[in-house]
Tab-separated table of C-alpha atoms and ligand atoms in Angstrom:
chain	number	residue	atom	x	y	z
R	1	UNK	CA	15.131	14.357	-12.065
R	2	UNK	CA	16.873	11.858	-9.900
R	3	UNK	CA	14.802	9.825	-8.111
R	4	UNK	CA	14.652	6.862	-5.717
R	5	UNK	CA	11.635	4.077	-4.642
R	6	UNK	CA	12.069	2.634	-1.447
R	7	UNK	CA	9.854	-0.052	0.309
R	8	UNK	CA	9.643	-3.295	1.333
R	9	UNK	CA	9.316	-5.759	-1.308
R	10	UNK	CA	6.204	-6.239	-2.858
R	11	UNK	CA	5.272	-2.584	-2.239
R	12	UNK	CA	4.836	-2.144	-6.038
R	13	UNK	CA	8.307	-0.573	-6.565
R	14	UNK	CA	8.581	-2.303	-9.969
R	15	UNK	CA	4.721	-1.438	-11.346
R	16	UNK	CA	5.411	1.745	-10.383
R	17	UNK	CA	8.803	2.968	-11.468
R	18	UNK	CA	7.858	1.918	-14.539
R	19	UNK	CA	5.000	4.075	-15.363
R	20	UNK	CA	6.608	6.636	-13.577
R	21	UNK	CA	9.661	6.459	-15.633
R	22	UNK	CA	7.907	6.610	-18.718
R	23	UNK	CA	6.027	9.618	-17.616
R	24	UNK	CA	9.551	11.547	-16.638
R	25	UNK	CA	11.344	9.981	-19.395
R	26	UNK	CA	14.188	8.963	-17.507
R	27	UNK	CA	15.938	5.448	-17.193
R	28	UNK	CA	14.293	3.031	-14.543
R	29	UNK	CA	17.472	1.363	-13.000
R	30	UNK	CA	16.768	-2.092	-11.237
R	31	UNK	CA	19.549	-3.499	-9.064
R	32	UNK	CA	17.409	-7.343	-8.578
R	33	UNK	CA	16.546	-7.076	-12.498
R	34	UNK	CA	20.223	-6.121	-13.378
R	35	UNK	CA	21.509	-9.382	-11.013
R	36	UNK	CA	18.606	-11.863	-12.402
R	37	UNK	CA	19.843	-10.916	-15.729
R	38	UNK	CA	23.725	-11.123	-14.355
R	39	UNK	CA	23.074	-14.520	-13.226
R	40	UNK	CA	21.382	-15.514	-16.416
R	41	UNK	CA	24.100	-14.455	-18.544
R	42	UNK	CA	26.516	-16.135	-15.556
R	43	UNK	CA	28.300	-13.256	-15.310
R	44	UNK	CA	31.134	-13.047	-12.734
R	45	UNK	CA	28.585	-10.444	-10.887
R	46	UNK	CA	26.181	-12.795	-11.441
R	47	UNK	CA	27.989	-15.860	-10.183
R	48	UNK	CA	28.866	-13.886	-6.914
R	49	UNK	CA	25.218	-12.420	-6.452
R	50	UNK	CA	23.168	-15.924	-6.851
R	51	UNK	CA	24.028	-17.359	-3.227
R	52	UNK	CA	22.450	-14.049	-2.125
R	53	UNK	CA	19.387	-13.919	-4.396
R	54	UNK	CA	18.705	-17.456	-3.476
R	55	UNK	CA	18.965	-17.241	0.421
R	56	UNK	CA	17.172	-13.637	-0.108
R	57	UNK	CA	20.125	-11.552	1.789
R	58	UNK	CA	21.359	-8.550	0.272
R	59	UNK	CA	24.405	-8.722	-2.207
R	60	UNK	CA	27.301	-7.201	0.019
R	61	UNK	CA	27.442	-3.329	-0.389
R	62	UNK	CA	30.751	-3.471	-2.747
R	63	UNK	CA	29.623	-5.459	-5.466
R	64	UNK	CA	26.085	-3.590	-5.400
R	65	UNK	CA	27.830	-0.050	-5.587
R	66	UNK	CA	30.779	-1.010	-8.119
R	67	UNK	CA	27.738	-2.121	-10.522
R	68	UNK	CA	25.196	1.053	-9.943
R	69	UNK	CA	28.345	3.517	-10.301
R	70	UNK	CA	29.128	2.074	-13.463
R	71	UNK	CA	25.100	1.822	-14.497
R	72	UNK	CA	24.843	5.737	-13.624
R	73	UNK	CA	28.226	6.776	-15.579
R	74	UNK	CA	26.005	5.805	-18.616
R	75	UNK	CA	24.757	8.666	-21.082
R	76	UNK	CA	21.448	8.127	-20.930
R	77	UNK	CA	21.416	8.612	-16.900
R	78	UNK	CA	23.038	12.118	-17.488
R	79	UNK	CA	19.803	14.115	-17.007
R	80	UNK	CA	18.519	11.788	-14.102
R	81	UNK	CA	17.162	8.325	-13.277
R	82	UNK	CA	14.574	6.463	-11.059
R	83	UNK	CA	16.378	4.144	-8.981
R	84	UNK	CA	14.245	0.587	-7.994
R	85	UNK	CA	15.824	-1.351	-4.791
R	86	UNK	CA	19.174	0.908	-4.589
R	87	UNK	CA	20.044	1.789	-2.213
R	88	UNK	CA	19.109	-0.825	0.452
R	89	UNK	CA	21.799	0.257	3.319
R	90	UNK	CA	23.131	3.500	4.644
R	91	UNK	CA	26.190	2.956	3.253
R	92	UNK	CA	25.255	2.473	-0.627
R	93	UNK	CA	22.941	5.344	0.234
R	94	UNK	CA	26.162	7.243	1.656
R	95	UNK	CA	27.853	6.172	-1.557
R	96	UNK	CA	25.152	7.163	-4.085
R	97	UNK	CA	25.328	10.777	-2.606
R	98	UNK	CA	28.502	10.599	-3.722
R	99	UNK	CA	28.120	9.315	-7.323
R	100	UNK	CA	25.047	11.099	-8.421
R	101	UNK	CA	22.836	12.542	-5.550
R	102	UNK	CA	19.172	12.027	-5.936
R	103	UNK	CA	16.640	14.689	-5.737
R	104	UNK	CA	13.675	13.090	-3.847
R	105	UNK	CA	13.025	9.790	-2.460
R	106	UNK	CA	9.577	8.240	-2.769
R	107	UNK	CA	8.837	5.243	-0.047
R	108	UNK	CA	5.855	3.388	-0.988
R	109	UNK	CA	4.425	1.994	2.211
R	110	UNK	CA	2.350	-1.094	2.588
R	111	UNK	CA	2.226	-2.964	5.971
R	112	UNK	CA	3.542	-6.350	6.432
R	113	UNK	CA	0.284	-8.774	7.038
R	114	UNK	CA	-0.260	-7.360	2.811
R	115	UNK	CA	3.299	-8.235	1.784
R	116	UNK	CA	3.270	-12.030	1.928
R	117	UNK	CA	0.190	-12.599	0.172
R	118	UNK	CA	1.064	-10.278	-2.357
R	119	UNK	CA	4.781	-11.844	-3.135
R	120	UNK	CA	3.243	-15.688	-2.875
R	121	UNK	CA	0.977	-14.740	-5.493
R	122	UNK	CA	2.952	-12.307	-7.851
R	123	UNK	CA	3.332	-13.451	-10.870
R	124	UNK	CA	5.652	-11.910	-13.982
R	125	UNK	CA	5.814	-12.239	-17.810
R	126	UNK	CA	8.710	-12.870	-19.077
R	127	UNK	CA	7.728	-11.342	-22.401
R	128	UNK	CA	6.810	-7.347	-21.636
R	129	UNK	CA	7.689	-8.075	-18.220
R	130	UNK	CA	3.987	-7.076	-16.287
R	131	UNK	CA	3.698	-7.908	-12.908
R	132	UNK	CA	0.275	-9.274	-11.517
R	133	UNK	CA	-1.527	-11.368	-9.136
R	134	UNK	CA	-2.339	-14.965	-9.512
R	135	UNK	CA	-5.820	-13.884	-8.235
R	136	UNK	CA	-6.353	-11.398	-11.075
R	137	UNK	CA	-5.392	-14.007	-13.658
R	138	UNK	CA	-7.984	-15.875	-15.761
R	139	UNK	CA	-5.075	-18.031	-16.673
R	140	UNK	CA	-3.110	-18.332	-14.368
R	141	UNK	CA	0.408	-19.262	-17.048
R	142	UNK	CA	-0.886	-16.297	-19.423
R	143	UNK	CA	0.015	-12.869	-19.483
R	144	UNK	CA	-3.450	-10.689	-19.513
R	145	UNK	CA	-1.919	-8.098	-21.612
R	146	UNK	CA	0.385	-9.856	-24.088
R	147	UNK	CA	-0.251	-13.395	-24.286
R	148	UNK	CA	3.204	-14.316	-22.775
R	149	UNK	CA	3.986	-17.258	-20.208
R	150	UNK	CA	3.844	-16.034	-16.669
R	151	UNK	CA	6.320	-17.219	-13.965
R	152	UNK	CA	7.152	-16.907	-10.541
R	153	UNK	CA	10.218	-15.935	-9.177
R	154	UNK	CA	12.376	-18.255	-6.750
R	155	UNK	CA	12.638	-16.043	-4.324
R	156	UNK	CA	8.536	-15.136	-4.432
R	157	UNK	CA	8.830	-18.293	-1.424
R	158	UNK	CA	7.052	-17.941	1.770
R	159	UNK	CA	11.279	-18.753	3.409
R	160	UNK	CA	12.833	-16.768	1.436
R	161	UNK	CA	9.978	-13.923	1.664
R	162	UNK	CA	10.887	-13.962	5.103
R	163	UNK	CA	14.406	-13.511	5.470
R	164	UNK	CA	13.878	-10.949	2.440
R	165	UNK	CA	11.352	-8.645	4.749
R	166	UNK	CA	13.607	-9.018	7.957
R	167	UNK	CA	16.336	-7.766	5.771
R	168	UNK	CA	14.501	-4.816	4.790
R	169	UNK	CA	13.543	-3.619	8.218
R	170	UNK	CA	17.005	-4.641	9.729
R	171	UNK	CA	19.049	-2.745	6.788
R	172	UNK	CA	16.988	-0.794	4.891
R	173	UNK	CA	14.213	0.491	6.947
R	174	UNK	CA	17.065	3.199	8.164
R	175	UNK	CA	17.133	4.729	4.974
R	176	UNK	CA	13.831	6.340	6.238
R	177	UNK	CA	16.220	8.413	8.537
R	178	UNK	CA	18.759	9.171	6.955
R	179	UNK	CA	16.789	10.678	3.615
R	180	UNK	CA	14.562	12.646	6.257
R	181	UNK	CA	17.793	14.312	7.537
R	182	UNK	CA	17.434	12.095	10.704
R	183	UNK	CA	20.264	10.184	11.008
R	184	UNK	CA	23.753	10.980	12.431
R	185	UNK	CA	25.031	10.369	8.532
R	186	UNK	CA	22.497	12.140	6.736
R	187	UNK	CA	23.110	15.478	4.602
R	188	UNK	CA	22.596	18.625	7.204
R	189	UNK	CA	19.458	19.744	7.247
R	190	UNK	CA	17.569	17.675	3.657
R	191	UNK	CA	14.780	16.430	4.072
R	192	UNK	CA	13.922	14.299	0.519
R	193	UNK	CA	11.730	11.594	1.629
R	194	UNK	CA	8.112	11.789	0.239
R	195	UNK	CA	5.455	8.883	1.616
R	196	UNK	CA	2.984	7.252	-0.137
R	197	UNK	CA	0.594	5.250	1.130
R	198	UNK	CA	0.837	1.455	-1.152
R	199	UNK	CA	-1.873	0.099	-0.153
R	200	UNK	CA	-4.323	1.797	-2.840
R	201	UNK	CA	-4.930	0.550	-6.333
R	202	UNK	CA	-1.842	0.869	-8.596
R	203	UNK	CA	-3.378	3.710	-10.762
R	204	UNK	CA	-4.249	5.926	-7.466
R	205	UNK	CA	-0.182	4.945	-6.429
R	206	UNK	CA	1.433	6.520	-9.279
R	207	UNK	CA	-1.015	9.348	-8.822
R	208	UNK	CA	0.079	10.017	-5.540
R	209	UNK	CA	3.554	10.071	-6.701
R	210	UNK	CA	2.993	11.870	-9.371
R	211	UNK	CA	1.419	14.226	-6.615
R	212	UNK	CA	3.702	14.231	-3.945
R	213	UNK	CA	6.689	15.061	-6.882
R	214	UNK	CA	5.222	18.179	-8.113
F	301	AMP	P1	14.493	-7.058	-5.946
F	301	AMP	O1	14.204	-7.497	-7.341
F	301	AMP	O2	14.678	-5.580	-5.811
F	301	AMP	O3	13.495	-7.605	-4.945
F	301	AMP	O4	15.910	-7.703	-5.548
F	301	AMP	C1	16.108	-9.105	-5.559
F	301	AMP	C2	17.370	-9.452	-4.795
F	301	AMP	O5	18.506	-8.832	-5.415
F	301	AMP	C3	17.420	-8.996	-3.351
F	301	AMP	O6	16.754	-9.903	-2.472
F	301	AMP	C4	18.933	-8.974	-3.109
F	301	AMP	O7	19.452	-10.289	-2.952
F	301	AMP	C5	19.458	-8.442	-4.430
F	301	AMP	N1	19.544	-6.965	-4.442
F	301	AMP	C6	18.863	-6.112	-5.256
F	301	AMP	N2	19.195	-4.838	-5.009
F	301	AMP	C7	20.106	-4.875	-3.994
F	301	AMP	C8	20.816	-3.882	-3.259
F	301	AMP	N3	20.650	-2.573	-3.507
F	301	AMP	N4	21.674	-4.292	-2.281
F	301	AMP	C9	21.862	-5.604	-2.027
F	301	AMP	N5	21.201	-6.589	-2.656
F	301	AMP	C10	20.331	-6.239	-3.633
């Protein structure tokens, strides 16, 4: 199965594609966790995509395609994937329907006022990688389920959450039409977009995706 999360950030797109991965046994592809990682290893993607990550604008389109068509030409994404913040504008969506069409798109909904406090307080390990909130920590530099250091991410800044959310309703928020079969460059008559309400608890999220997949 090839499928895609959309949302705004902080919907849960990461908690959730990975469970859902595991359950469909298919690679979970994440474009920000494939540029944090290019910028760590200062790759020449990485070097171009920091300026972005930092001011929380979206890499241009070429770059982000260029690396996701190479990602998806990858044996293990023969027999499908889960995509996690790809695409992000019409035209990598345009483009991905060109590389490897996806099946279904799931867009995990969660209004606005609940993004903010949910990115200021996210936290991350960097050993397995669990996301959580600094409210649900008893320590709040210790990872719950492994023991690892938590951190925050740069961009997890009340500025950059910002111009991160305008960027998603400005650019991405389309995608909505054009996987419903709404907009003037969407497929003829496809309708793949499934909705799921994100503002339940995690476990009754991937429930309802699991749900709204069958
Ligand atoms: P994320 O981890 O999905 O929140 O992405 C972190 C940052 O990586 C975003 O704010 C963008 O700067 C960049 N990024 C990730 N995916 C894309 C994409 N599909 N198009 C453009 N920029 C992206």
């Amino acid at each position: 199965m090839k499928l895609i999360f959309l949302g705004p950030p902080g919907a849960g797109k990461g908690t959730q594609a990975a469970g859902v991965s595991a359950h469909l046994r298919v690679p979970h592809i994440s474009t920000g966790d494939m540029f944090r990682s290019a910028i760590r290893n200062a790759t020449p993607v990485g070097l171009e995509a920091k300026k972005y990550l930092d001011a929380g604008e979206l890499v241009p389109d070429s770059v982000v395609i260029d690396m996701v068509r190479e990602r998806l030409s990858m044996a293990d994404c023969q027999d499908g994937y889960l995509l996690d913040g790809f695409p992000r504008t019409v035209d990598q969506a345009v483009a991905l329907d060109e590389i490897s069409a996806p099946d279904a798109v799931v867009d995990i909904q969660v209004l606005d006022e609940r993004l903010m406090d949910r990115l200021t307080g996210r936290r991350i390990c960097e050993k397995c990688s669990g996301t959580f909130h600094i409210s649900k920590l008893a320590d709040e530099h210790i990872c719950p389920v492994c023991g690892g250091a938590v951190y925050q991410r740069d961009d997890d800044q009340p500025e950059t959450i910002s111009v991160r959310l305008r960027a998603y309703h400005e650019q991405t928020e389309p995608l909505i039409g054009y996987y419903s079969g709404q907009d003037q460059k969407s497929r003829p008559g496809e309708n793949r977009l499934k909705i799921v309400n994100g503002d339940l608890k995690p476990e009754d999220v991937f429930r309802a995706i699991l749900a709204t997949l069958e």
